Tab-separated table of C-alpha atoms and ligand atoms in Angstrom:
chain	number	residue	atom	x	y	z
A	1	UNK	CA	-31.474	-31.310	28.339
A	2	UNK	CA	-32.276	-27.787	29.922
A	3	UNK	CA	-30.537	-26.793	33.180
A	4	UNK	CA	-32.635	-27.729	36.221
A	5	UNK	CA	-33.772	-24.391	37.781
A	6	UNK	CA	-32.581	-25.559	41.690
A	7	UNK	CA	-30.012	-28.070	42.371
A	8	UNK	CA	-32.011	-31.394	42.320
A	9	UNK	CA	-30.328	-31.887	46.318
A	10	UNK	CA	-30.371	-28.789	48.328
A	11	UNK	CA	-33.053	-26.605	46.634
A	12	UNK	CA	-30.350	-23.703	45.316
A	13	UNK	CA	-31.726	-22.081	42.406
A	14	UNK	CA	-28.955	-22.524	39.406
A	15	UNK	CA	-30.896	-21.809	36.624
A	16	UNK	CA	-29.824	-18.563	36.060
A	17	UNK	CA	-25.981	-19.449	36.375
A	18	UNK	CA	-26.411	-21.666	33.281
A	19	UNK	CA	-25.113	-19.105	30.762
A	20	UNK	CA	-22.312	-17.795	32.484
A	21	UNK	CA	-21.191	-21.025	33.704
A	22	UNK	CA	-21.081	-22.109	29.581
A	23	UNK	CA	-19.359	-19.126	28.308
A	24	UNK	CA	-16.426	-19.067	31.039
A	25	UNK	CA	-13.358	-20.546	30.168
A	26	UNK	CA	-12.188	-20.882	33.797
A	27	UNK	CA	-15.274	-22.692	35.495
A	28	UNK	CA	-13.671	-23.028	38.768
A	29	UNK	CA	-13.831	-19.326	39.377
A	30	UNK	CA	-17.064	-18.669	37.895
A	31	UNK	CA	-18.572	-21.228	40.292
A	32	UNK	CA	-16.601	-19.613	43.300
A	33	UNK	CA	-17.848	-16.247	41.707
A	34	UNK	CA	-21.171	-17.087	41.684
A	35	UNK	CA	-21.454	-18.291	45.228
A	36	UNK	CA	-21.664	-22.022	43.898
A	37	UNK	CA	-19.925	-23.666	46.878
A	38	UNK	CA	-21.568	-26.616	47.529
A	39	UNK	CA	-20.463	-29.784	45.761
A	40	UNK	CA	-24.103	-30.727	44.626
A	41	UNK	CA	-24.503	-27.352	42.696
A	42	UNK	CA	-20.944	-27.833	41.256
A	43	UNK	CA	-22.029	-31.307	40.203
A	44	UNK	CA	-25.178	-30.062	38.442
A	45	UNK	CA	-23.479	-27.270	36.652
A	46	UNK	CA	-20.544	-29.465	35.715
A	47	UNK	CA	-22.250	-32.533	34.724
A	48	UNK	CA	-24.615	-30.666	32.660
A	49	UNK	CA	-25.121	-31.387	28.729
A	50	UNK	CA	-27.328	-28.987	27.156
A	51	UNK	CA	-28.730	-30.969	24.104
A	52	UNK	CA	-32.577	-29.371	23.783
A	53	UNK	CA	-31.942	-27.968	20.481
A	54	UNK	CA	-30.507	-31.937	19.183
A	55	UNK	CA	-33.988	-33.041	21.280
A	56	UNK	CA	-36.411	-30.228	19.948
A	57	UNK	CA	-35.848	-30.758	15.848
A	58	UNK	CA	-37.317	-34.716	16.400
A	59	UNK	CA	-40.089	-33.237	18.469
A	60	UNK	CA	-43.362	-32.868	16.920
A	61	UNK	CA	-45.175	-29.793	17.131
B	101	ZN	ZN1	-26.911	-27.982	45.675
């Protein structure tokens, strides 16, 4: 759906990450980049399916 906004396990906010994460083609540097070290974080950010626009055209307003 949408990014979490902190890793679910150790609290890091990785919200903000989201984008640059998507648009990099190597996402083992960007992680390292961005200070992403711990495997939880990794797992969020690389595990993560961003389908709210799919979800949000069956939503009612
Ligand atoms: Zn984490």
């Amino acid at each position: 759906m949408i990014i979490p906004v902190r890793c679910f396990s150790c609290g890091k906010p990785v919200g903000h990450l989201w984008e640059s994460y998507q648009n990099a083609t190597d996402k083992k540097k960007v992680m390292d980049d961005m200070g992403v070290e711990r495997y939880c974080c990794r797992a969020l950010l690389m595990g993560h399916v961003d389908f709210i626009d799919t979800v949000a055209e069956f939503k009612r307003a």
